[in-house]
XYZ file of C-alpha atoms in Angstrom:
295
model
C 10.652 84.411 191.166
C 12.204 83.963 194.578
C 12.209 80.231 194.086
C 14.138 80.590 190.861
C 16.728 82.787 192.539
C 17.044 80.308 195.379
C 17.541 77.452 192.959
C 20.205 79.465 191.117
C 22.066 80.151 194.350
C 21.909 76.498 195.356
C 23.212 75.438 191.916
C 26.083 77.927 192.171
C 27.000 76.675 195.637
C 26.929 73.089 194.482
C 29.067 73.961 191.480
C 31.657 75.648 193.672
C 31.541 72.715 196.081
C 32.102 70.122 193.410
C 34.848 72.212 191.802
C 36.649 72.396 195.145
C 36.071 68.753 195.941
C 37.442 67.278 192.745
C 41.236 67.189 192.332
C 43.247 65.755 189.444
C 46.595 64.496 190.745
C 49.378 63.879 188.243
C 51.446 60.700 188.222
C 54.480 62.376 189.828
C 52.397 64.113 192.511
C 50.658 63.183 195.719
C 48.337 65.146 198.017
C 48.618 64.851 201.782
C 45.098 65.228 203.194
C 44.391 66.801 206.582
C 40.817 66.347 207.888
C 40.029 68.694 210.699
C 43.785 69.144 211.138
C 44.596 65.435 211.369
C 46.594 63.707 208.643
C 44.664 60.920 207.017
C 47.333 59.945 204.462
C 47.891 60.655 200.819
C 45.734 60.484 197.709
C 46.517 60.191 194.040
C 47.442 59.895 191.318
C 44.409 60.460 189.099
C 40.903 61.561 190.090
C 40.684 62.449 193.798
C 37.691 63.500 195.895
C 37.982 65.608 199.043
C 35.571 67.433 201.305
C 36.203 71.146 200.901
C 35.077 72.234 204.354
C 36.646 69.416 206.340
C 39.784 68.653 204.296
C 42.932 70.613 203.583
C 45.556 69.286 201.179
C 49.307 69.783 200.643
C 50.789 69.027 197.246
C 54.001 66.984 197.197
C 56.244 66.508 194.140
C 57.852 63.049 193.969
C 60.290 63.868 191.183
C 64.022 64.105 191.826
C 64.992 67.669 192.644
C 68.281 69.449 193.219
C 69.491 72.045 195.660
C 72.451 74.324 194.980
C 74.611 74.891 198.029
C 76.576 78.167 197.705
C 80.292 78.432 198.475
C 81.106 77.245 201.964
C 84.457 77.887 203.612
C 86.031 75.089 205.584
C 89.351 74.322 207.258
C 91.118 71.173 206.135
C 92.972 68.756 208.362
C 96.262 70.552 207.634
C 94.721 73.970 208.532
C 94.263 75.245 204.982
C 91.139 77.368 204.303
C 89.210 76.187 201.280
C 85.943 77.205 199.613
C 83.608 74.601 198.105
C 80.199 74.712 196.480
C 78.196 71.641 195.488
C 74.807 70.357 194.369
C 72.561 68.023 196.339
C 70.096 65.807 194.455
C 67.178 64.498 196.498
C 63.836 62.778 196.106
C 60.778 62.537 198.360
C 60.105 58.908 199.269
C 57.496 59.500 202.000
C 55.085 62.314 201.182
C 53.513 62.414 204.659
C 56.862 62.546 206.484
C 58.141 65.269 204.160
C 55.187 67.443 205.183
C 54.967 66.571 208.881
C 58.636 66.390 209.844
C 60.162 69.470 208.191
C 58.701 72.882 207.589
C 61.032 74.172 204.860
C 63.119 71.432 203.401
C 65.276 73.657 201.167
C 66.494 75.850 204.026
C 66.977 72.912 206.367
C 68.881 70.923 203.748
C 71.128 73.883 202.942
C 72.124 74.380 206.556
C 72.643 70.668 207.169
C 74.765 70.459 204.013
C 76.969 73.377 205.105
C 77.654 71.938 208.553
C 78.197 68.440 207.151
C 80.661 69.774 204.578
C 82.735 71.518 207.250
C 82.815 68.333 209.314
C 83.915 66.205 206.351
C 86.551 68.682 205.122
C 87.998 68.975 208.622
C 89.027 65.309 208.508
C 90.756 65.485 205.093
C 94.024 67.122 204.036
C 94.128 69.747 201.293
C 95.752 67.413 198.766
C 93.032 64.815 199.319
C 90.304 67.445 198.937
C 91.743 68.415 195.548
C 92.357 64.852 194.388
C 89.553 62.760 195.919
C 86.315 64.458 194.957
C 84.453 61.214 194.359
C 85.179 59.979 197.865
C 84.113 63.311 199.375
C 80.904 63.220 197.328
C 80.072 59.776 198.665
C 80.809 60.736 202.269
C 78.640 63.852 201.980
C 75.807 61.879 200.415
C 75.893 59.263 203.172
C 75.911 61.792 206.017
C 73.180 63.959 204.476
C 71.033 60.917 203.800
C 71.270 59.915 207.460
C 69.814 63.308 208.400
C 67.146 63.646 205.697
C 65.910 60.088 206.120
C 63.728 61.113 209.058
C 62.152 63.766 206.825
C 61.054 61.191 204.262
C 63.616 62.492 201.751
C 66.323 60.427 200.067
C 69.596 62.122 199.037
C 70.451 60.398 195.766
C 73.678 62.149 194.843
C 76.095 64.909 195.819
C 78.390 66.577 193.300
C 81.144 69.036 194.214
C 81.091 71.729 191.566
C 84.035 73.976 192.405
C 86.937 73.907 194.852
C 88.838 77.141 195.466
C 92.109 76.640 197.396
C 94.004 79.497 199.135
C 95.827 82.016 196.860
C 99.302 80.805 197.816
C 98.285 77.240 196.998
C 96.911 78.394 193.645
C 100.258 80.087 192.867
C 102.137 76.927 193.821
C 99.823 74.822 191.655
C 100.383 77.198 188.724
C 104.160 76.940 189.085
C 103.944 73.177 189.421
C 101.791 72.944 186.307
C 104.260 75.114 184.362
C 107.192 73.004 185.535
C 105.345 69.824 184.599
C 104.635 71.143 181.115
C 108.295 72.133 180.700
C 109.368 68.671 181.830
C 106.995 67.004 179.398
C 108.258 69.211 176.567
C 111.864 68.297 177.354
C 111.000 64.612 177.582
C 109.148 64.796 174.275
C 112.070 66.596 172.615
C 114.598 64.092 173.979
C 112.416 61.226 172.829
C 112.207 62.790 169.366
C 115.983 63.188 169.184
C 116.458 59.600 170.312
C 114.059 58.325 167.674
C 115.777 60.470 165.033
C 119.200 59.127 166.027
C 117.899 55.562 165.944
C 116.343 56.157 162.531
C 119.561 57.646 161.122
C 121.669 54.820 162.533
C 119.236 52.269 161.161
C 119.405 53.934 157.754
C 123.203 53.976 157.803
C 123.256 50.334 158.805
C 120.917 49.382 156.010
C 122.993 51.445 153.552
C 126.187 49.700 154.690
C 124.477 46.338 154.350
C 123.351 47.208 150.841
C 126.850 48.425 149.872
C 128.455 45.258 151.262
C 125.876 43.136 149.476
C 126.588 45.019 146.241
C 130.341 44.517 146.640
C 129.811 40.843 147.353
C 127.611 40.425 144.296
C 130.173 42.326 142.167
C 133.011 40.140 143.458
C 130.986 37.014 142.759
C 130.183 38.181 139.231
C 133.832 39.148 138.640
C 135.049 35.755 139.885
C 132.463 33.983 137.762
C 133.544 36.018 134.703
C 137.206 35.244 135.359
C 136.412 31.545 135.770
C 134.418 31.513 132.552
C 137.310 33.271 130.778
C 139.761 30.680 132.042
C 137.439 27.914 130.928
C 137.202 29.507 127.491
C 140.998 29.877 127.248
C 141.505 26.333 128.418
C 138.953 25.015 125.931
C 140.634 26.940 123.113
C 144.146 25.863 124.157
C 143.198 22.202 124.293
C 142.340 22.345 120.580
C 145.674 23.904 119.455
C 148.317 21.540 117.943
C 152.081 21.695 118.426
C 152.775 23.614 115.194
C 150.373 26.342 116.129
C 152.046 26.611 119.504
C 155.412 26.793 117.785
C 154.266 29.658 115.635
C 153.104 31.435 118.767
C 156.546 30.909 120.285
C 158.153 32.247 117.102
C 156.152 35.435 117.524
C 157.466 35.569 121.047
C 161.041 35.207 119.721
C 160.496 38.079 117.319
C 159.462 40.214 120.243
C 162.576 39.110 122.120
C 164.733 39.939 119.131
C 163.483 43.469 119.105
C 164.586 43.832 122.687
C 168.012 45.449 123.466
C 168.962 42.502 125.662
C 171.901 40.303 124.572
C 171.140 37.183 126.558
C 168.017 35.078 126.433
C 167.088 31.959 128.344
C 165.056 29.595 126.253
C 163.425 26.599 127.952
C 164.285 23.167 126.635
C 160.586 22.449 126.122
C 160.511 25.445 123.805
C 163.344 23.972 121.703
C 161.707 20.563 121.592
C 158.445 22.161 120.527
C 160.139 24.040 117.708
C 161.933 20.889 116.608
C 158.789 19.768 114.916
C 158.858 22.766 112.633
C 160.883 21.861 109.512
C 164.341 23.342 109.282
C 164.194 25.246 112.461
C 167.020 23.320 114.200
C 169.326 23.836 111.258
C 168.855 27.594 111.229
C 168.695 28.172 114.935
C 170.875 25.603 116.726
C 173.433 23.892 114.409
C 175.080 23.290 111.060
C 172.316 21.249 109.634
C 173.312 17.982 111.269
C 170.908 16.410 113.547
C 172.235 14.544 116.531
C 170.798 11.130 116.811
C 169.704 9.998 120.135
C 171.894 7.541 121.892
C 170.820 3.950 121.942
């Protein structure tokens, strides 16, 4: 019976031993092993065996982490107080150094970041702090990386999250923004009026061009109609004989006779034309005798 109990105790001890000796390390993790207090390096990832009595381990996460730095007040180059908070992204590149060289990385990094920020802001004017965030981010990242490099930690990025200028500067920025919006509104309105004026003038010009073109076409059509009328009259007149023309002149004489005038001037061509009409000379110009032309 005692032997059975002893075997059970030994099995339990061995089970506890093996459970403590076997470690499963994930891909993004490493374990720093200390044997009798001396660092013997890292193990992992995957199945890892340690000696529970002799070895002590420290887990290290190799993934990229971030650290929020609360608002820090600094004085700019032109003596303006300003409050800034930012985020520091970092990654462990040497697991052993990150354990041996720094006791509490988060607290150390926060204090280093605060002092580095004040040093960087002190060399920059307020306008540059508000306008050149990317440059400030890069300067902060470089300076922090120089410090954390000896801890086996790489600062991958720094992002300024919020910049709070002094109250009087905020009021001035608000007034400037309002004035800028007013200026843009006036410029937009003036541009709209200019475009409207140009559009109206262009429309009037096109209307005048269309009117002039219409008048020109009307004049051309009128001249063509008048020319065709003259051609028609000329064609008709060329087919009329002398007797027909004489009859037309007789109608003209009837109209003259109805007039109250007492004197009429008759062209000689008119008399010669009427001479072809029988008996006209006897009734109109003589006693019936016809003067013979001289030979």
